[in-house]
Amino acid sequence: MNTASLELSHSLLQTIDSLFIKNNIAKYFKDIFVVILVILCFPILYISFWIFASIICFVLHKSFSKNINFTNAEEYRQSRIAYDEALPIALENEIIFSKLKEISKIKYFLVYPIQLMYLPFRWYCRDVKKEFEKLDAPKREGSLFRSISEEELWERRTKAYRYKL
Amino acid sequence: MFDTAYKFNYQGHTKTPTQPYLKLHKFSFKCRFNHKYIIRVEEYEYKVFVIKFYLKNHEQSEKKYQLLSGLNDAARVIATSIEAMIWLYKKDNLSSFGFIGANSENEDIGNTKRFKLYVRIMLNLFSPDFFEHNEYQTNSAYLLLNKQNSEEYDNLQKVIEELFIKYYDMSL
């Protein structure tokens, strides 16, 4: 065998080896970089999502709280319509998230910012309901007439007509 | 709903010392069939107005509140009576209103057809913001208690109830 060709094949093997090692190291570092990127990015993304959800929550809460107090019949009617629209959203959201909490707590905490965005609906419903209850007459014992509660009055209406008074 | 009312005339009020009510207000209007209607509003103490209406042709009848006109014009006639109520309220925003849904012939006095209709109208047109809604189905009576006035007079509802018992033959 020719020694020159042997040296050539040996150096070729060395080159291939070094290339292979180099590629592997590069791939390793690339993977590490991706992992580090994911590890670093996920909390940043999650925190950004939280901040975004909190801002939405704050803006919605602020805009909803403007419609809680009513001073006339028309404002009351508008509040009642808004309440009727917000209540199913709040209830549906509550059911979905309580089910998710039962299934997996990790998933629940991951999507918690979404629930945060729905919280103003729940707060609005709670606060406006208190305002509606204030319209109810105090209970009187032995009364000839039966006082109709605000809720019953609204439910017995055929349609949300404008009030005359 | 009940938006189209007839134009009515306020005929003034008379003081009624011999009657349980303080004043008697009268309104009149003509329907599209040229029949004249009278809205009679009895004003009691504490600004309580009891609304009644009848066809002028039935004025002499004892059953004038029970008879049906047969003109199929109830919606506009009732709407006109409501406009009269609103007119009175605008004159004095401490007014409370009451009415009884009279029974037709062969109908029981409790929860009458008229009462059911009037109650539905009250629920739709008068908000709980200004009035406390009270019903007494046994005698088909309804009371729109002015919230502002009831803040002024404690026990106003009790007083009005006594008034209903005394003058409208109602009991618990």
mmCIF file of C-alpha atoms in Angstrom:
data_model
loop_
_atom_site.group_PDB
_atom_site.id
_atom_site.type_symbol
_atom_site.label_atom_id
_atom_site.label_comp_id
_atom_site.label_asym_id
_atom_site.label_seq_id
_atom_site.Cartn_x
_atom_site.Cartn_y
_atom_site.Cartn_z
ATOM 1 C CA MET A 1 0.000 0.000 0.000
ATOM 2 C CA ASN A 2 1.127 3.477 -0.819
ATOM 3 C CA THR A 3 1.992 5.527 2.310
ATOM 4 C CA ALA A 4 0.915 8.742 0.626
ATOM 5 C CA SER A 5 -2.625 7.487 0.012
ATOM 6 C CA LEU A 6 -2.736 6.169 3.591
ATOM 7 C CA GLU A 7 -1.867 9.628 4.950
ATOM 8 C CA LEU A 8 -4.483 11.167 2.728
ATOM 9 C CA SER A 9 -7.225 8.853 3.908
ATOM 10 C CA HIS A 10 -6.144 9.446 7.502
ATOM 11 C CA SER A 11 -6.285 13.202 7.137
ATOM 12 C CA LEU A 12 -9.660 12.852 5.375
ATOM 13 C CA LEU A 13 -10.957 10.876 8.310
ATOM 14 C CA GLN A 14 -9.647 13.518 10.696
ATOM 15 C CA THR A 15 -11.323 16.235 8.661
ATOM 16 C CA ILE A 16 -14.612 14.318 8.643
ATOM 17 C CA ASP A 17 -14.310 13.732 12.392
ATOM 18 C CA SER A 18 -13.591 17.346 13.144
ATOM 19 C CA LEU A 19 -16.448 18.438 10.910
ATOM 20 C CA PHE A 20 -18.771 15.995 12.618
ATOM 21 C CA ILE A 21 -17.707 17.188 16.068
ATOM 22 C CA LYS A 22 -17.993 20.788 15.021
ATOM 23 C CA ASN A 23 -21.486 20.216 13.614
ATOM 24 C CA ASN A 24 -22.566 18.376 16.723
ATOM 25 C CA ILE A 25 -21.267 21.068 18.997
ATOM 26 C CA ALA A 26 -23.014 23.706 16.913
ATOM 27 C CA LYS A 27 -26.253 21.730 16.989
ATOM 28 C CA TYR A 28 -25.847 21.253 20.739
ATOM 29 C CA PHE A 29 -25.372 24.953 21.323
ATOM 30 C CA LYS A 30 -28.212 25.744 18.950
ATOM 31 C CA ASP A 31 -30.515 23.448 20.925
ATOM 32 C CA ILE A 32 -29.304 24.933 24.195
ATOM 33 C CA PHE A 33 -29.922 28.386 22.787
ATOM 34 C CA VAL A 34 -33.448 27.419 21.792
ATOM 35 C CA VAL A 35 -34.084 25.926 25.217
ATOM 36 C CA ILE A 36 -32.710 28.993 26.970
ATOM 37 C CA LEU A 37 -34.721 31.190 24.645
ATOM 38 C CA VAL A 38 -37.888 29.236 25.434
ATOM 39 C CA ILE A 39 -37.161 29.240 29.168
ATOM 40 C CA LEU A 40 -36.534 32.960 29.091
ATOM 41 C CA CYS A 41 -39.271 33.881 26.625
ATOM 42 C CA PHE A 42 -42.102 31.953 28.176
ATOM 43 C CA PRO A 43 -42.176 33.898 31.442
ATOM 44 C CA ILE A 44 -41.714 37.133 29.527
ATOM 45 C CA LEU A 45 -44.616 36.228 27.233
ATOM 46 C CA TYR A 46 -46.737 35.067 30.163
ATOM 47 C CA ILE A 47 -46.013 38.217 32.138
ATOM 48 C CA SER A 48 -46.795 40.327 29.052
ATOM 49 C CA PHE A 49 -50.065 38.409 28.690
ATOM 50 C CA TRP A 50 -50.823 39.147 32.362
ATOM 51 C CA ILE A 51 -50.067 42.827 31.894
ATOM 52 C CA PHE A 52 -52.221 42.951 28.744
ATOM 53 C CA ALA A 53 -55.081 41.138 30.527
ATOM 54 C CA SER A 54 -54.769 43.444 33.545
ATOM 55 C CA ILE A 55 -54.955 46.509 31.301
ATOM 56 C CA ILE A 56 -58.057 45.116 29.551
ATOM 57 C CA CYS A 57 -59.537 44.298 32.958
ATOM 58 C CA PHE A 58 -58.866 47.816 34.234
ATOM 59 C CA VAL A 59 -60.251 49.514 31.109
ATOM 60 C CA LEU A 60 -63.406 47.375 31.097
ATOM 61 C CA HIS A 61 -63.943 47.825 34.835
ATOM 62 C CA LYS A 62 -63.587 51.578 34.481
ATOM 63 C CA SER A 63 -66.003 51.764 31.568
ATOM 64 C CA PHE A 64 -68.533 49.438 33.257
ATOM 65 C CA SER A 65 -68.433 51.300 36.564
ATOM 66 C CA LYS A 66 -69.677 54.416 34.769
ATOM 67 C CA ASN A 67 -72.954 52.610 34.029
ATOM 68 C CA ILE A 68 -73.687 51.365 37.531
ATOM 69 C CA ASN A 69 -75.504 54.361 38.959
ATOM 70 C CA PHE A 70 -78.730 55.427 37.314
ATOM 71 C CA THR A 71 -80.620 58.620 37.974
ATOM 72 C CA ASN A 72 -83.663 58.253 35.747
ATOM 73 C CA ALA A 73 -85.920 55.647 34.198
ATOM 74 C CA GLU A 74 -84.052 55.551 30.889
ATOM 75 C CA GLU A 75 -80.687 55.041 32.581
ATOM 76 C CA TYR A 76 -82.245 52.293 34.696
ATOM 77 C CA ARG A 77 -83.604 50.615 31.535
ATOM 78 C CA GLN A 78 -80.197 50.810 29.842
ATOM 79 C CA SER A 79 -78.487 49.378 32.937
ATOM 80 C CA ARG A 80 -80.998 46.544 33.059
ATOM 81 C CA ILE A 81 -80.415 45.702 29.394
ATOM 82 C CA ALA A 82 -76.626 45.816 29.911
ATOM 83 C CA TYR A 83 -76.964 43.627 33.017
ATOM 84 C CA ASP A 84 -79.066 41.076 31.114
ATOM 85 C CA GLU A 85 -76.353 40.926 28.439
ATOM 86 C CA ALA A 86 -73.411 40.756 30.858
ATOM 87 C CA LEU A 87 -74.859 38.183 33.256
ATOM 88 C CA PRO A 88 -74.825 35.157 30.860
ATOM 89 C CA ILE A 89 -71.231 36.021 29.838
ATOM 90 C CA ALA A 90 -70.129 36.177 33.479
ATOM 91 C CA LEU A 91 -71.918 32.943 34.379
ATOM 92 C CA GLU A 92 -70.701 31.021 31.327
ATOM 93 C CA ASN A 93 -67.149 32.170 31.978
ATOM 94 C CA GLU A 94 -67.364 31.134 35.615
ATOM 95 C CA ILE A 95 -68.583 27.638 34.672
ATOM 96 C CA ILE A 96 -65.856 27.150 32.040
ATOM 97 C CA PHE A 97 -63.065 28.194 34.390
ATOM 98 C CA SER A 98 -64.330 26.222 37.371
ATOM 99 C CA LYS A 99 -64.463 23.105 35.121
ATOM 100 C CA LEU A 100 -60.940 23.802 33.887
ATOM 101 C CA LYS A 101 -59.735 24.202 37.470
ATOM 102 C CA GLU A 102 -61.139 20.766 38.304
ATOM 103 C CA ILE A 103 -59.493 19.166 35.254
ATOM 104 C CA SER A 104 -56.018 20.686 35.485
ATOM 105 C CA LYS A 105 -54.768 23.365 37.806
ATOM 106 C CA ILE A 106 -51.706 24.051 35.622
ATOM 107 C CA LYS A 107 -53.860 24.724 32.569
ATOM 108 C CA TYR A 108 -56.133 26.863 34.730
ATOM 109 C CA PHE A 109 -53.240 29.043 35.906
ATOM 110 C CA LEU A 110 -51.870 29.239 32.368
ATOM 111 C CA VAL A 111 -55.111 30.667 31.022
ATOM 112 C CA TYR A 112 -55.924 32.686 34.127
ATOM 113 C CA PRO A 113 -55.200 36.014 32.354
ATOM 114 C CA ILE A 114 -58.142 35.236 30.048
ATOM 115 C CA GLN A 115 -60.365 34.914 33.083
ATOM 116 C CA LEU A 116 -58.938 38.171 34.334
ATOM 117 C CA MET A 117 -60.355 39.867 31.246
ATOM 118 C CA TYR A 118 -63.810 38.512 32.108
ATOM 119 C CA LEU A 119 -63.691 39.589 35.753
ATOM 120 C CA PRO A 120 -65.127 43.098 35.066
ATOM 121 C CA PHE A 121 -68.324 41.433 33.782
ATOM 122 C CA ARG A 122 -68.688 39.620 37.084
ATOM 123 C CA TRP A 123 -67.926 42.725 39.141
ATOM 124 C CA TYR A 124 -70.336 44.795 37.047
ATOM 125 C CA CYS A 125 -73.121 42.259 37.538
ATOM 126 C CA ARG A 126 -72.484 42.139 41.303
ATOM 127 C CA ASP A 127 -72.411 45.934 41.713
ATOM 128 C CA VAL A 128 -75.349 46.751 39.471
ATOM 129 C CA LYS A 129 -77.447 44.031 41.136
ATOM 130 C CA LYS A 130 -76.919 45.810 44.459
ATOM 131 C CA GLU A 131 -78.173 49.028 42.854
ATOM 132 C CA PHE A 132 -81.275 47.238 41.533
ATOM 133 C CA GLU A 133 -81.980 45.758 44.949
ATOM 134 C CA LYS A 134 -81.990 49.274 46.392
ATOM 135 C CA LEU A 135 -85.151 49.914 44.345
ATOM 136 C CA ASP A 136 -87.042 47.254 46.270
ATOM 137 C CA ALA A 137 -89.442 48.451 48.890
ATOM 138 C CA PRO A 138 -88.744 47.473 52.488
ATOM 139 C CA LYS A 139 -90.717 44.419 53.550
ATOM 140 C CA ARG A 140 -93.894 45.291 55.434
ATOM 141 C CA GLU A 141 -95.714 42.864 57.622
ATOM 142 C CA GLY A 142 -99.473 42.402 57.253
ATOM 143 C CA SER A 143 -99.654 44.499 54.140
ATOM 144 C CA LEU A 144 -102.814 44.496 52.052
ATOM 145 C CA PHE A 145 -100.887 45.106 48.867
ATOM 146 C CA ARG A 146 -98.031 42.950 47.708
ATOM 147 C CA SER A 147 -95.018 44.993 46.796
ATOM 148 C CA ILE A 148 -93.525 43.788 43.504
ATOM 149 C CA SER A 149 -89.751 43.535 43.574
ATOM 150 C CA GLU A 150 -87.592 45.214 40.946
ATOM 151 C CA GLU A 151 -86.519 41.838 39.570
ATOM 152 C CA GLU A 152 -90.102 40.624 39.232
ATOM 153 C CA LEU A 153 -91.154 43.889 37.635
ATOM 154 C CA TRP A 154 -88.446 43.522 35.012
ATOM 155 C CA GLU A 155 -89.103 39.844 34.381
ATOM 156 C CA ARG A 156 -92.832 40.395 33.961
ATOM 157 C CA ARG A 157 -92.264 43.006 31.273
ATOM 158 C CA THR A 158 -93.009 41.732 27.791
ATOM 159 C CA LYS A 159 -90.260 43.767 26.172
ATOM 160 C CA ALA A 160 -87.730 46.383 27.283
ATOM 161 C CA TYR A 161 -89.957 49.302 26.236
ATOM 162 C CA ARG A 162 -88.976 52.842 27.091
ATOM 163 C CA TYR A 163 -90.619 53.968 30.319
ATOM 164 C CA LYS A 164 -92.922 56.943 30.268
ATOM 165 C CA LEU A 165 -92.004 57.786 33.844
ATOM 166 C CA MET B 1 -96.865 50.010 23.050
ATOM 167 C CA PHE B 2 -99.830 52.173 24.117
ATOM 168 C CA ASP B 3 -98.155 55.139 22.498
ATOM 169 C CA THR B 4 -101.033 56.545 20.490
ATOM 170 C CA ALA B 5 -103.293 58.474 22.776
ATOM 171 C CA TYR B 6 -106.196 60.772 21.982
ATOM 172 C CA LYS B 7 -105.951 64.447 22.706
ATOM 173 C CA PHE B 8 -107.777 65.058 25.947
ATOM 174 C CA ASN B 9 -109.249 68.114 27.638
ATOM 175 C CA TYR B 10 -108.873 68.816 31.299
ATOM 176 C CA GLN B 11 -112.289 69.911 32.455
ATOM 177 C CA GLY B 12 -111.077 71.120 35.824
ATOM 178 C CA HIS B 13 -111.681 69.874 39.303
ATOM 179 C CA THR B 14 -114.426 70.203 41.850
ATOM 180 C CA LYS B 15 -113.981 70.209 45.594
ATOM 181 C CA THR B 16 -116.028 67.479 47.183
ATOM 182 C CA PRO B 17 -116.632 68.071 50.894
ATOM 183 C CA THR B 18 -119.330 65.419 51.053
ATOM 184 C CA GLN B 19 -117.182 62.734 49.463
ATOM 185 C CA PRO B 20 -114.253 60.770 50.913
ATOM 186 C CA TYR B 21 -111.942 62.264 48.307
ATOM 187 C CA LEU B 22 -110.775 65.860 48.417
ATOM 188 C CA LYS B 23 -111.141 66.764 44.750
ATOM 189 C CA LEU B 24 -112.598 65.284 41.628
ATOM 190 C CA HIS B 25 -110.641 65.934 38.439
ATOM 191 C CA LYS B 26 -112.299 65.345 35.096
ATOM 192 C CA PHE B 27 -110.824 64.829 31.669
ATOM 193 C CA SER B 28 -112.684 64.139 28.455
ATOM 194 C CA PHE B 29 -111.742 63.020 24.987
ATOM 195 C CA LYS B 30 -113.361 61.768 21.815
ATOM 196 C CA CYS B 31 -112.343 58.507 20.212
ATOM 197 C CA ARG B 32 -112.010 57.906 16.455
ATOM 198 C CA PHE B 33 -115.622 56.652 16.383
ATOM 199 C CA ASN B 34 -116.683 60.014 17.786
ATOM 200 C CA HIS B 35 -117.703 58.593 21.131
ATOM 201 C CA LYS B 36 -116.945 60.663 24.176
ATOM 202 C CA TYR B 37 -115.046 59.228 27.134
ATOM 203 C CA ILE B 38 -114.673 60.606 30.630
ATOM 204 C CA ILE B 39 -111.611 60.094 32.788
ATOM 205 C CA ARG B 40 -112.506 60.632 36.402
ATOM 206 C CA VAL B 41 -109.672 61.110 38.851
ATOM 207 C CA GLU B 42 -110.429 61.143 42.542
ATOM 208 C CA GLU B 43 -107.799 62.934 44.586
ATOM 209 C CA TYR B 44 -107.359 61.678 48.121
ATOM 210 C CA GLU B 45 -105.111 62.785 50.941
ATOM 211 C CA TYR B 46 -101.350 62.428 50.521
ATOM 212 C CA LYS B 47 -101.648 63.143 46.788
ATOM 213 C CA VAL B 48 -103.187 59.820 45.937
ATOM 214 C CA PHE B 49 -105.084 59.814 42.650
ATOM 215 C CA VAL B 50 -107.495 57.041 41.781
ATOM 216 C CA ILE B 51 -108.101 56.774 38.040
ATOM 217 C CA LYS B 52 -111.350 55.641 36.491
ATOM 218 C CA PHE B 53 -112.717 55.992 32.994
ATOM 219 C CA TYR B 54 -115.959 55.225 31.200
ATOM 220 C CA LEU B 55 -117.852 55.885 28.020
ATOM 221 C CA LYS B 56 -119.991 58.996 28.334
ATOM 222 C CA ASN B 57 -122.986 57.068 27.005
ATOM 223 C CA HIS B 58 -122.737 54.779 30.043
ATOM 224 C CA GLU B 59 -122.549 57.649 32.540
ATOM 225 C CA GLN B 60 -125.924 56.978 34.096
ATOM 226 C CA SER B 61 -125.342 53.269 34.484
ATOM 227 C CA GLU B 62 -124.259 51.859 37.828
ATOM 228 C CA LYS B 63 -122.097 49.433 35.888
ATOM 229 C CA LYS B 64 -120.372 52.098 33.819
ATOM 230 C CA TYR B 65 -116.911 50.809 34.742
ATOM 231 C CA GLN B 66 -117.837 47.224 33.975
ATOM 232 C CA LEU B 67 -119.484 47.675 30.591
ATOM 233 C CA LEU B 68 -117.543 47.061 27.405
ATOM 234 C CA SER B 69 -117.754 49.667 24.668
ATOM 235 C CA GLY B 70 -117.522 47.084 21.890
ATOM 236 C CA LEU B 71 -115.493 49.533 19.794
ATOM 237 C CA ASN B 72 -112.213 47.581 19.922
ATOM 238 C CA ASP B 73 -110.365 50.738 20.793
ATOM 239 C CA ALA B 74 -109.137 49.812 24.280
ATOM 240 C CA ALA B 75 -105.433 50.422 23.588
ATOM 241 C CA ARG B 76 -105.884 54.069 22.634
ATOM 242 C CA VAL B 77 -108.436 54.725 25.357
ATOM 243 C CA ILE B 78 -106.115 53.258 28.012
ATOM 244 C CA ALA B 79 -103.167 55.158 26.507
ATOM 245 C CA THR B 80 -105.158 58.380 26.903
ATOM 246 C CA SER B 81 -105.871 57.597 30.560
ATOM 247 C CA ILE B 82 -102.145 57.011 31.077
ATOM 248 C CA GLU B 83 -101.394 60.350 29.450
ATOM 249 C CA ALA B 84 -103.797 61.933 31.933
ATOM 250 C CA MET B 85 -101.892 60.248 34.770
ATOM 251 C CA ILE B 86 -98.615 61.585 33.413
ATOM 252 C CA TRP B 87 -100.166 65.033 33.058
ATOM 253 C CA LEU B 88 -101.140 64.940 36.744
ATOM 254 C CA TYR B 89 -97.696 63.678 37.720
ATOM 255 C CA LYS B 90 -96.042 66.507 35.851
ATOM 256 C CA LYS B 91 -98.210 68.981 37.748
ATOM 257 C CA ASP B 92 -97.195 67.433 41.044
ATOM 258 C CA ASN B 93 -94.368 64.948 41.089
ATOM 259 C CA LEU B 94 -95.316 63.662 44.516
ATOM 260 C CA SER B 95 -98.454 62.024 43.124
ATOM 261 C CA SER B 96 -99.233 58.367 43.723
ATOM 262 C CA PHE B 97 -101.776 56.509 41.619
ATOM 263 C CA GLY B 98 -104.228 53.733 42.186
ATOM 264 C CA PHE B 99 -106.843 51.911 40.186
ATOM 265 C CA ILE B 100 -109.088 48.903 40.265
ATOM 266 C CA GLY B 101 -109.523 46.651 37.247
ATOM 267 C CA ALA B 102 -113.310 46.353 37.242
ATOM 268 C CA ASN B 103 -114.837 42.979 36.588
ATOM 269 C CA SER B 104 -116.998 42.431 33.551
ATOM 270 C CA GLU B 105 -120.409 40.867 33.930
ATOM 271 C CA ASN B 106 -120.189 37.256 35.142
ATOM 272 C CA GLU B 107 -116.561 37.762 36.134
ATOM 273 C CA ASP B 108 -115.159 37.422 39.607
ATOM 274 C CA ILE B 109 -113.715 40.570 41.244
ATOM 275 C CA GLY B 110 -110.306 39.000 41.819
ATOM 276 C CA ASN B 111 -107.580 39.178 39.189
ATOM 277 C CA THR B 112 -109.904 40.407 36.456
ATOM 278 C CA LYS B 113 -109.029 40.600 32.755
ATOM 279 C CA ARG B 114 -108.900 44.389 32.977
ATOM 280 C CA PHE B 115 -106.625 44.195 36.005
ATOM 281 C CA LYS B 116 -104.198 41.837 34.221
ATOM 282 C CA LEU B 117 -104.022 44.162 31.230
ATOM 283 C CA TYR B 118 -103.601 47.316 33.316
ATOM 284 C CA VAL B 119 -100.881 45.677 35.424
ATOM 285 C CA ARG B 120 -98.960 44.713 32.305
ATOM 286 C CA ILE B 121 -99.170 48.305 31.112
ATOM 287 C CA MET B 122 -97.990 49.664 34.463
ATOM 288 C CA LEU B 123 -94.987 47.312 34.472
ATOM 289 C CA ASN B 124 -94.037 48.424 30.998
ATOM 290 C CA LEU B 125 -94.564 52.154 31.311
ATOM 291 C CA PHE B 126 -93.726 53.089 34.902
ATOM 292 C CA SER B 127 -90.224 52.406 36.141
ATOM 293 C CA PRO B 128 -89.369 51.231 39.649
ATOM 294 C CA ASP B 129 -87.116 54.250 39.771
ATOM 295 C CA PHE B 130 -90.002 56.604 40.586
ATOM 296 C CA PHE B 131 -92.759 54.291 41.769
ATOM 297 C CA GLU B 132 -93.128 51.373 44.069
ATOM 298 C CA HIS B 133 -95.476 48.900 42.402
ATOM 299 C CA ASN B 134 -98.018 47.205 44.638
ATOM 300 C CA GLU B 135 -100.772 44.823 43.647
ATOM 301 C CA TYR B 136 -103.698 43.297 45.425
ATOM 302 C CA GLN B 137 -104.983 40.563 43.171
ATOM 303 C CA THR B 138 -107.881 39.537 45.412
ATOM 304 C CA ASN B 139 -109.615 42.828 44.689
ATOM 305 C CA SER B 140 -107.857 43.614 41.383
ATOM 306 C CA ALA B 141 -106.361 46.757 42.877
ATOM 307 C CA TYR B 142 -103.054 48.325 41.963
ATOM 308 C CA LEU B 143 -101.091 51.052 43.642
ATOM 309 C CA LEU B 144 -98.238 53.054 42.183
ATOM 310 C CA LEU B 145 -96.686 54.531 45.281
ATOM 311 C CA ASN B 146 -94.549 57.586 44.672
ATOM 312 C CA LYS B 147 -91.113 56.901 46.153
ATOM 313 C CA GLN B 148 -90.325 60.533 46.711
ATOM 314 C CA ASN B 149 -93.590 61.031 48.601
ATOM 315 C CA SER B 150 -93.148 57.901 50.655
ATOM 316 C CA GLU B 151 -89.779 59.230 51.782
ATOM 317 C CA GLU B 152 -91.567 62.354 52.929
ATOM 318 C CA TYR B 153 -94.379 60.568 54.752
ATOM 319 C CA ASP B 154 -93.444 57.542 56.773
ATOM 320 C CA ASN B 155 -96.079 54.881 56.659
ATOM 321 C CA LEU B 156 -97.660 56.265 53.495
ATOM 322 C CA GLN B 157 -98.473 52.835 52.145
ATOM 323 C CA LYS B 158 -100.301 51.908 55.361
ATOM 324 C CA VAL B 159 -102.350 55.102 55.110
ATOM 325 C CA ILE B 160 -103.248 54.432 51.464
ATOM 326 C CA GLU B 161 -104.150 50.845 52.258
ATOM 327 C CA GLU B 162 -106.511 52.040 54.977
ATOM 328 C CA LEU B 163 -107.986 54.413 52.448
ATOM 329 C CA PHE B 164 -108.586 51.562 49.991
ATOM 330 C CA ILE B 165 -110.138 49.404 52.725
ATOM 331 C CA LYS B 166 -112.388 52.241 53.838
ATOM 332 C CA TYR B 167 -113.611 53.504 50.486
ATOM 333 C CA TYR B 168 -113.309 50.520 48.213
ATOM 334 C CA ASP B 169 -114.720 47.853 50.466
ATOM 335 C CA MET B 170 -111.509 45.815 50.634
ATOM 336 C CA SER B 171 -110.341 43.674 53.449
ATOM 337 C CA LEU B 172 -107.436 41.410 54.242
#
